[in-house]
Amino acid sequence: MKEIVSIPRLEFEEKKAIKLFITLFYSFLFIFEIFFNFLSPDRPKDQLAFLHKGLGIWVYIIILSLLPISTYLIKKQKVFVIKYMFLYTYLITNFIQNMLVYYGTDKPFEEGNIAEILFVLFSPIFINKRFFWIASIGSIGKYLLIGLILHDSHVFIPSLIFCVFSAISFIILNRFFSYINSLTLIHEDLRQKEKLAVVGQMATAIGHEIRNPLASLKGFTQLQQESNPEGNAFYSIMIQEIDRINSIVTDLMYLGKPRAKKLKQENIEEIISYILSISQPLAQRQGINLVTVFEDSLPHIECDADQLKQVFINLIKNAIEAMPDGGNIQINIKVIEDNRLLISVKDEGYGIPEEHLENIGTPFYTTKMEGTGLGLMVSNQIIKDHKGELIFDSFLGLGTRVDIKVPISQH
């Protein structure tokens, strides 16, 4: 999952997390210092000695100065940098403090504050993997570096503690990401269904109204063409365009009110042969060869032949349109694992950019100048209705392969 971006809702959540973090950070920091220096049974004899060690009181001044800076950044809507500011400031200040106190002395290393564990434990709250790794590696690395410079093995205890808390935080963080990804998928699914509902309502409202005048228009055009066969070459173009509009309306009608499936035992070879017979003339005009590779004795499948024909016509038509310079379209059919049939349609066309592949089948999404974005959507829905799947694999300049996997009849 990508880094959280600065959008209003996430800014609001980050702001709440930052306020909680700051409150707990300062509370833990000063409660620990007060307990260690004033209330602990092992407290030092000179209870104010900590104000004179290393940076002394400047440690607390530097840390406290982050509070007004954070308030300013929150007002400026820059809440996402605050956690990094606290982390880097604390790590650098604490490292310098320890070097000033212990370097060149024989005193065993005894520093640390429970507040710094919050950097690791709050990573799941911030839902930020980058911050988790910086906090974990930075904190553990700080102690190991101190131990290396001071030649003191006492740093391994806080290092081990941080490793344990980092492991716990990593597990929680991954669970958070998994949960968020699930919610995102559900949200996308709902958006997709909402789009389909809009398309369906529109199709139901206008589908029949468009088809009636189209039928009349096509009839009058054909009548004029028959009465004046040598008169106007544009009649055939007009009829083709009317058929194209009718095809779009058919797709809309299917989305608005899918037809009931008439499932029967069908021979897939016969279906493909029929599609090839009606696609061959168009392919030949484009200089395209339709090549078929079938396994011997292919089993029957339970399907609605008319709906599958609609899918194959759409796929072959798309393949032909992607190959203006000619070439080969290869159709392979074979039995695969899980008792399914694989039908592949592979062209040698332009190919589809990788960033567009994930949008294939989305309502009204198309990469063609005159496309509607409905053909592949309808095809995908038909294959889903047949308990199958439609898979696209494409490389720019090499072509596209569409795999259709449908279950084989058990009869």
Short mmCIF file of C-alpha atoms in Angstrom, two decimals:
data_model
loop_
_atom_site.label_atom_id
_atom_site.label_comp_id
_atom_site.label_asym_id
_atom_site.label_seq_id
_atom_site.Cartn_x
_atom_site.Cartn_y
_atom_site.Cartn_z
CA MET A 1 0.00 0.00 0.00
CA LYS A 2 1.28 3.48 -0.84
CA GLU A 3 2.22 6.15 1.67
CA ILE A 4 -0.75 8.02 3.08
CA VAL A 5 -1.45 11.12 0.99
CA SER A 6 -2.58 14.49 2.19
CA ILE A 7 -6.31 14.44 1.62
CA PRO A 8 -8.80 15.97 4.09
CA ARG A 9 -10.05 12.77 5.71
CA LEU A 10 -6.59 11.27 6.16
CA GLU A 11 -5.27 14.61 7.42
CA PHE A 12 -7.98 14.58 10.07
CA GLU A 13 -7.06 11.03 11.16
CA GLU A 14 -3.34 11.86 11.17
CA LYS A 15 -4.02 14.95 13.27
CA LYS A 16 -5.83 12.86 15.89
CA ALA A 17 -3.01 10.31 15.94
CA ILE A 18 -0.36 13.03 16.25
CA LYS A 19 -2.15 14.69 19.17
CA LEU A 20 -2.42 11.36 20.99
CA PHE A 21 1.23 10.58 20.25
CA ILE A 22 2.47 13.96 21.52
CA THR A 23 0.40 13.65 24.72
CA LEU A 24 1.71 10.17 25.47
CA PHE A 25 5.28 11.01 24.41
CA TYR A 26 5.64 13.94 26.80
CA SER A 27 3.78 12.12 29.57
CA PHE A 28 5.98 9.02 29.33
CA LEU A 29 9.15 11.08 28.90
CA PHE A 30 8.76 13.24 31.98
CA ILE A 31 7.05 10.64 34.19
CA PHE A 32 9.96 8.28 33.52
CA GLU A 33 12.53 11.01 34.23
CA ILE A 34 10.78 12.01 37.47
CA PHE A 35 10.49 8.40 38.64
CA PHE A 36 14.09 7.52 37.71
CA ASN A 37 15.64 10.63 39.26
CA PHE A 38 13.38 11.24 42.25
CA LEU A 39 11.20 8.22 43.16
CA SER A 40 13.15 5.10 42.17
CA PRO A 41 14.89 3.11 44.94
CA ASP A 42 18.02 3.25 42.76
CA ARG A 43 17.79 7.00 42.20
CA PRO A 44 21.09 8.90 42.16
CA LYS A 45 22.29 10.62 45.33
CA ASP A 46 22.40 13.97 43.59
CA GLN A 47 18.86 14.05 42.20
CA LEU A 48 19.54 17.12 40.06
CA ALA A 49 22.71 15.70 38.54
CA PHE A 50 20.82 14.90 35.32
CA LEU A 51 20.55 18.65 34.68
CA HIS A 52 24.32 18.90 34.44
CA LYS A 53 25.14 15.78 32.38
CA GLY A 54 25.96 16.17 28.71
CA LEU A 55 23.60 18.67 27.16
CA GLY A 56 21.90 19.03 30.53
CA ILE A 57 18.71 21.02 30.58
CA TRP A 58 19.07 21.71 26.84
CA VAL A 59 17.86 18.19 26.14
CA TYR A 60 14.48 19.07 27.62
CA ILE A 61 14.41 22.53 26.05
CA ILE A 62 15.03 21.03 22.61
CA ILE A 63 12.36 18.35 23.09
CA LEU A 64 9.82 20.85 24.50
CA SER A 65 10.46 23.25 21.61
CA LEU A 66 8.92 20.66 19.32
CA LEU A 67 5.51 21.33 20.89
CA PRO A 68 4.99 24.88 19.55
CA ILE A 69 6.54 23.86 16.22
CA SER A 70 4.03 21.00 16.00
CA THR A 71 1.16 23.37 16.75
CA TYR A 72 2.34 25.63 13.93
CA LEU A 73 2.65 22.71 11.48
CA ILE A 74 -0.84 21.49 12.35
CA LYS A 75 -2.25 24.94 11.58
CA LYS A 76 -0.36 24.91 8.28
CA GLN A 77 -1.88 21.50 7.40
CA LYS A 78 1.55 19.82 7.44
CA VAL A 79 0.70 17.14 9.98
CA PHE A 80 2.45 14.29 8.15
CA VAL A 81 5.96 15.63 8.90
CA ILE A 82 5.48 16.01 12.65
CA LYS A 83 6.15 12.37 13.57
CA TYR A 84 9.41 12.42 11.60
CA MET A 85 10.42 15.68 13.27
CA PHE A 86 9.97 14.11 16.73
CA LEU A 87 11.76 10.91 15.72
CA TYR A 88 14.83 12.53 14.14
CA THR A 89 15.14 15.17 16.87
CA TYR A 90 14.94 12.61 19.66
CA LEU A 91 17.39 10.15 18.04
CA ILE A 92 20.00 12.82 17.27
CA THR A 93 19.65 14.59 20.64
CA ASN A 94 19.75 11.33 22.59
CA PHE A 95 22.80 10.09 20.68
CA ILE A 96 24.72 13.34 21.32
CA GLN A 97 23.67 13.26 25.01
CA ASN A 98 24.96 9.70 25.46
CA MET A 99 28.24 10.48 23.71
CA LEU A 100 28.84 13.49 25.95
CA VAL A 101 28.02 11.51 29.10
CA TYR A 102 29.81 8.21 28.44
CA TYR A 103 32.53 8.76 25.87
CA GLY A 104 35.99 8.62 27.48
CA THR A 105 34.64 7.26 30.79
CA ASP A 106 34.45 3.79 32.37
CA LYS A 107 30.83 4.16 33.44
CA PRO A 108 28.53 1.34 32.22
CA PHE A 109 25.81 2.41 29.83
CA GLU A 110 22.54 2.96 31.73
CA GLU A 111 20.51 5.33 29.57
CA GLY A 112 17.13 5.02 27.89
CA ASN A 113 13.60 6.25 28.22
CA ILE A 114 10.37 4.32 27.80
CA ALA A 115 9.00 7.19 25.67
CA GLU A 116 11.15 6.22 22.68
CA ILE A 117 9.34 2.89 22.42
CA LEU A 118 6.28 4.92 21.35
CA PHE A 119 7.95 5.64 18.00
CA VAL A 120 7.79 1.96 17.14
CA LEU A 121 4.46 1.19 18.81
CA PHE A 122 2.71 4.11 17.08
CA SER A 123 3.67 2.96 13.58
CA PRO A 124 0.42 0.92 13.26
CA ILE A 125 -1.55 3.95 14.50
CA PHE A 126 0.04 6.10 11.80
CA ILE A 127 -0.44 3.20 9.33
CA ASN A 128 2.95 4.01 7.88
CA LYS A 129 5.51 1.34 6.99
CA ARG A 130 8.21 3.83 6.09
CA PHE A 131 7.97 5.46 9.52
CA PHE A 132 8.05 1.98 11.13
CA TRP A 133 11.29 1.02 9.41
CA ILE A 134 12.96 4.37 10.11
CA ALA A 135 11.90 4.24 13.79
CA SER A 136 12.92 0.59 14.27
CA ILE A 137 16.22 0.71 12.40
CA GLY A 138 17.02 4.16 13.80
CA SER A 139 16.42 3.19 17.42
CA ILE A 140 18.16 -0.19 17.25
CA GLY A 141 20.97 1.27 15.15
CA LYS A 142 21.46 4.10 17.65
CA TYR A 143 22.10 1.69 20.52
CA LEU A 144 24.35 -0.57 18.45
CA LEU A 145 26.37 2.43 17.28
CA ILE A 146 26.72 3.67 20.86
CA GLY A 147 27.86 0.22 21.96
CA LEU A 148 30.36 0.06 19.10
CA ILE A 149 31.84 3.46 19.93
CA LEU A 150 31.89 2.91 23.72
CA HIS A 151 32.81 -0.80 23.50
CA ASP A 152 29.99 -1.47 25.95
CA SER A 153 27.87 -4.64 25.74
CA HIS A 154 25.12 -3.16 27.94
CA VAL A 155 23.49 -1.66 24.82
CA PHE A 156 22.34 -5.12 23.75
CA ILE A 157 19.57 -5.16 26.37
CA PRO A 158 17.73 -2.05 25.01
CA SER A 159 18.51 -3.24 21.47
CA LEU A 160 16.85 -6.59 22.22
CA ILE A 161 13.85 -4.83 23.79
CA PHE A 162 13.42 -2.72 20.65
CA CYS A 163 13.65 -5.83 18.46
CA VAL A 164 10.81 -7.44 20.42
CA PHE A 165 8.60 -4.35 20.27
CA SER A 166 9.42 -3.88 16.57
CA ALA A 167 8.33 -7.44 15.82
CA ILE A 168 5.04 -6.92 17.67
CA SER A 169 4.48 -3.58 15.92
CA PHE A 170 5.27 -5.10 12.51
CA ILE A 171 2.66 -7.82 12.99
CA ILE A 172 0.01 -5.29 14.05
CA LEU A 173 0.94 -2.94 11.21
CA ASN A 174 0.54 -5.71 8.62
CA ARG A 175 -2.84 -6.63 10.05
CA PHE A 176 -3.91 -2.98 9.77
CA PHE A 177 -2.80 -2.86 6.14
CA SER A 178 -4.60 -6.12 5.41
CA TYR A 179 -7.78 -4.76 6.96
CA ILE A 180 -7.51 -1.48 5.03
CA ASN A 181 -6.89 -3.33 1.76
CA SER A 182 -10.01 -5.41 2.39
CA LEU A 183 -12.07 -2.28 3.01
CA THR A 184 -10.62 -0.70 -0.15
CA LEU A 185 -11.58 -3.72 -2.25
CA ILE A 186 -15.10 -3.67 -0.81
CA HIS A 187 -15.36 0.06 -1.55
CA GLU A 188 -14.16 -0.44 -5.15
CA ASP A 189 -16.63 -3.29 -5.58
CA LEU A 190 -19.46 -1.07 -4.35
CA ARG A 191 -18.39 1.70 -6.72
CA GLN A 192 -18.35 -0.78 -9.60
CA LYS A 193 -21.84 -1.98 -8.73
CA GLU A 194 -23.01 1.62 -8.48
CA LYS A 195 -21.69 2.28 -11.99
CA LEU A 196 -23.47 -0.81 -13.27
CA ALA A 197 -26.68 0.32 -11.62
CA VAL A 198 -26.45 3.72 -13.34
CA VAL A 199 -25.76 2.07 -16.70
CA GLY A 200 -28.65 -0.32 -16.13
CA GLN A 201 -31.11 2.44 -15.31
CA MET A 202 -30.04 4.41 -18.35
CA ALA A 203 -30.25 1.35 -20.61
CA THR A 204 -33.70 0.43 -19.38
CA ALA A 205 -34.95 3.98 -19.88
CA ILE A 206 -33.67 4.61 -23.41
CA GLY A 207 -32.92 1.20 -24.95
CA HIS A 208 -36.34 0.45 -26.40
CA GLU A 209 -36.89 4.08 -27.38
CA ILE A 210 -33.73 4.05 -29.52
CA ARG A 211 -34.28 0.66 -31.11
CA ASN A 212 -37.69 1.41 -32.61
CA PRO A 213 -36.61 4.44 -34.70
CA LEU A 214 -33.38 2.59 -35.60
CA ALA A 215 -35.37 -0.27 -37.12
CA SER A 216 -37.43 2.19 -39.15
CA LEU A 217 -34.38 4.13 -40.23
CA LYS A 218 -32.55 0.99 -41.37
CA GLY A 219 -35.64 -0.24 -43.23
CA PHE A 220 -36.07 3.03 -45.16
CA THR A 221 -32.35 3.14 -45.94
CA GLN A 222 -32.39 -0.40 -47.34
CA LEU A 223 -35.51 0.43 -49.35
CA GLN A 224 -33.79 3.46 -50.87
CA GLN A 225 -30.71 1.39 -51.66
CA GLU A 226 -32.78 -1.29 -53.42
CA SER A 227 -34.73 1.26 -55.42
CA ASN A 228 -31.57 3.07 -56.48
CA PRO A 229 -28.72 0.46 -56.39
CA GLU A 230 -26.34 2.54 -58.49
CA GLY A 231 -27.28 5.90 -57.10
CA ASN A 232 -25.41 6.54 -53.85
CA ALA A 233 -22.44 4.67 -52.41
CA PHE A 234 -23.16 6.06 -48.95
CA TYR A 235 -26.18 3.79 -48.35
CA SER A 236 -23.97 0.87 -47.27
CA ILE A 237 -22.05 3.16 -44.90
CA MET A 238 -25.32 4.41 -43.40
CA ILE A 239 -26.53 0.84 -42.85
CA GLN A 240 -23.21 -0.11 -41.21
CA GLU A 241 -23.42 2.86 -38.86
CA ILE A 242 -27.04 2.00 -37.98
CA ASP A 243 -25.90 -1.56 -37.20
CA ARG A 244 -23.12 -0.16 -35.02
CA ILE A 245 -25.59 1.96 -33.07
CA ASN A 246 -27.83 -1.06 -32.72
CA SER A 247 -24.89 -3.07 -31.37
CA ILE A 248 -24.25 -0.41 -28.72
CA VAL A 249 -27.91 -0.44 -27.74
CA THR A 250 -27.78 -4.25 -27.51
CA ASP A 251 -24.87 -3.97 -25.06
CA LEU A 252 -26.77 -1.40 -23.04
CA MET A 253 -29.86 -3.56 -23.00
CA TYR A 254 -27.86 -6.52 -21.71
CA LEU A 255 -26.45 -4.40 -18.87
CA GLY A 256 -29.83 -2.96 -18.03
CA LYS A 257 -31.64 -6.26 -18.09
CA PRO A 258 -29.39 -9.30 -18.68
CA ARG A 259 -31.06 -12.02 -20.67
CA ALA A 260 -31.85 -15.28 -18.97
CA LYS A 261 -29.24 -17.89 -19.84
CA LYS A 262 -30.41 -20.85 -21.89
CA LEU A 263 -27.79 -23.37 -20.83
CA LYS A 264 -27.38 -26.43 -23.04
CA GLN A 265 -24.66 -28.89 -23.91
CA GLU A 266 -22.76 -27.17 -26.73
CA ASN A 267 -19.80 -28.07 -28.92
CA ILE A 268 -17.24 -25.28 -28.55
CA GLU A 269 -15.71 -26.10 -31.95
CA GLU A 270 -19.05 -25.48 -33.66
CA ILE A 271 -19.42 -22.14 -31.87
CA ILE A 272 -15.92 -21.01 -32.88
CA SER A 273 -16.43 -22.24 -36.46
CA TYR A 274 -19.58 -20.15 -36.74
CA ILE A 275 -17.73 -17.06 -35.43
CA LEU A 276 -14.89 -17.61 -37.90
CA SER A 277 -17.32 -17.89 -40.81
CA ILE A 278 -18.79 -14.46 -40.14
CA SER A 279 -15.46 -12.84 -39.15
CA GLN A 280 -13.46 -14.15 -42.11
CA PRO A 281 -14.60 -11.54 -44.67
CA LEU A 282 -13.66 -8.60 -42.45
CA ALA A 283 -10.33 -10.24 -41.54
CA GLN A 284 -9.45 -10.85 -45.19
CA ARG A 285 -10.12 -7.21 -46.09
CA GLN A 286 -7.60 -6.25 -43.37
CA GLY A 287 -5.02 -8.79 -44.57
CA ILE A 288 -5.45 -10.88 -41.43
CA ASN A 289 -5.28 -14.67 -41.17
CA LEU A 290 -7.46 -16.43 -38.61
CA VAL A 291 -5.55 -19.46 -37.32
CA THR A 292 -7.12 -22.12 -35.08
CA VAL A 293 -5.34 -24.69 -32.92
CA PHE A 294 -7.73 -27.15 -31.28
CA GLU A 295 -7.02 -30.17 -29.12
CA ASP A 296 -8.47 -33.46 -30.33
CA SER A 297 -11.84 -34.55 -28.90
CA LEU A 298 -12.71 -31.39 -27.04
CA PRO A 299 -15.45 -31.94 -24.42
CA HIS A 300 -18.81 -30.19 -24.52
CA ILE A 301 -19.55 -27.26 -22.23
CA GLU A 302 -22.82 -26.18 -20.67
CA CYS A 303 -23.45 -22.67 -21.93
CA ASP A 304 -25.69 -20.22 -23.71
CA ALA A 305 -24.30 -20.45 -27.26
CA ASP A 306 -25.71 -17.08 -28.34
CA GLN A 307 -24.09 -15.25 -25.45
CA LEU A 308 -20.72 -16.93 -26.00
CA LYS A 309 -20.92 -16.05 -29.69
CA GLN A 310 -21.41 -12.43 -28.65
CA VAL A 311 -18.23 -12.64 -26.55
CA PHE A 312 -16.09 -14.21 -29.30
CA ILE A 313 -17.38 -11.80 -31.95
CA ASN A 314 -16.42 -8.90 -29.70
CA LEU A 315 -12.93 -10.28 -28.97
CA ILE A 316 -12.12 -11.09 -32.61
CA LYS A 317 -13.49 -7.74 -33.76
CA ASN A 318 -11.23 -5.97 -31.21
CA ALA A 319 -8.25 -8.04 -32.38
CA ILE A 320 -8.91 -7.14 -36.04
CA GLU A 321 -9.22 -3.44 -35.20
CA ALA A 322 -5.87 -3.60 -33.34
CA MET A 323 -4.10 -4.87 -36.50
CA PRO A 324 -4.51 -2.30 -39.31
CA ASP A 325 -1.34 -3.61 -41.01
CA GLY A 326 -2.51 -7.23 -41.08
CA GLY A 327 -1.03 -10.28 -39.39
CA ASN A 328 -2.31 -13.38 -37.64
CA ILE A 329 -5.00 -13.94 -35.05
CA GLN A 330 -4.55 -17.29 -33.35
CA ILE A 331 -7.35 -19.06 -31.49
CA ASN A 332 -6.29 -21.93 -29.21
CA ILE A 333 -8.63 -24.26 -27.35
CA LYS A 334 -7.46 -26.86 -24.85
CA VAL A 335 -8.40 -28.56 -21.60
CA ILE A 336 -6.56 -27.29 -18.52
CA GLU A 337 -6.47 -28.15 -14.84
CA ASP A 338 -9.50 -27.89 -12.53
CA ASN A 339 -11.70 -29.44 -15.25
CA ARG A 340 -11.86 -26.24 -17.29
CA LEU A 341 -11.59 -25.27 -20.93
CA LEU A 342 -9.16 -22.56 -22.04
CA ILE A 343 -9.98 -20.53 -25.15
CA SER A 344 -7.24 -18.04 -26.10
CA VAL A 345 -7.51 -15.28 -28.68
CA LYS A 346 -4.09 -13.81 -29.50
CA ASP A 347 -3.42 -10.96 -31.93
CA GLU A 348 -0.29 -9.21 -33.21
CA GLY A 349 -1.61 -5.69 -32.75
CA TYR A 350 -0.52 -2.59 -30.88
CA GLY A 351 -0.93 -4.07 -27.44
CA ILE A 352 -2.40 -2.39 -24.35
CA PRO A 353 -0.28 -0.31 -21.92
CA GLU A 354 0.11 -1.99 -18.54
CA GLU A 355 -1.50 0.91 -16.69
CA HIS A 356 -4.67 0.46 -18.79
CA LEU A 357 -5.02 -3.30 -18.31
CA GLU A 358 -6.53 -3.02 -14.83
CA ASN A 359 -9.29 -0.76 -16.20
CA ILE A 360 -10.35 -3.15 -18.96
CA GLY A 361 -14.01 -4.02 -18.43
CA THR A 362 -14.79 -0.82 -16.51
CA PRO A 363 -18.01 0.85 -17.69
CA PHE A 364 -17.33 3.36 -20.51
CA TYR A 365 -13.56 2.84 -20.32
CA THR A 366 -11.98 2.37 -23.74
CA THR A 367 -8.66 3.04 -25.47
CA LYS A 368 -10.27 3.28 -28.92
CA MET A 369 -11.26 6.58 -30.49
CA GLU A 370 -14.73 5.31 -31.45
CA GLY A 371 -15.18 2.78 -28.65
CA THR A 372 -17.91 2.85 -26.03
CA GLY A 373 -16.26 0.83 -23.25
CA LEU A 374 -19.27 -1.50 -23.13
CA GLY A 375 -18.27 -4.46 -25.32
CA LEU A 376 -15.62 -5.91 -23.02
CA MET A 377 -17.71 -5.09 -20.00
CA VAL A 378 -20.62 -7.12 -21.38
CA SER A 379 -18.25 -9.92 -22.42
CA ASN A 380 -16.74 -10.04 -18.94
CA GLN A 381 -20.18 -10.20 -17.36
CA ILE A 382 -21.29 -13.02 -19.70
CA ILE A 383 -18.22 -15.09 -18.83
CA LYS A 384 -18.80 -14.48 -15.11
CA ASP A 385 -22.40 -15.63 -15.55
CA HIS A 386 -20.94 -18.85 -17.00
CA LYS A 387 -18.78 -19.24 -13.86
CA GLY A 388 -15.66 -18.52 -15.87
CA GLU A 389 -13.03 -15.79 -16.01
CA LEU A 390 -11.67 -13.41 -18.62
CA ILE A 391 -7.93 -12.65 -18.42
CA PHE A 392 -5.99 -10.06 -20.47
CA ASP A 393 -2.25 -10.24 -21.10
CA SER A 394 -0.68 -7.62 -23.35
CA PHE A 395 2.69 -6.16 -24.35
CA LEU A 396 3.10 -2.94 -26.30
CA GLY A 397 4.10 -3.59 -29.90
CA LEU A 398 3.71 -7.37 -29.54
CA GLY A 399 -0.03 -7.83 -29.22
CA THR A 400 -2.68 -8.96 -26.78
CA ARG A 401 -3.82 -12.37 -25.59
CA VAL A 402 -7.26 -12.86 -24.07
CA ASP A 403 -7.81 -16.08 -22.12
CA ILE A 404 -11.29 -17.36 -21.41
CA LYS A 405 -11.58 -20.12 -18.83
CA VAL A 406 -14.94 -21.85 -18.48
CA PRO A 407 -15.90 -25.03 -16.63
CA ILE A 408 -16.38 -28.25 -18.60
CA SER A 409 -19.76 -29.91 -18.41
CA GLN A 410 -19.91 -32.81 -15.95
CA HIS A 411 -22.52 -34.72 -17.97
#
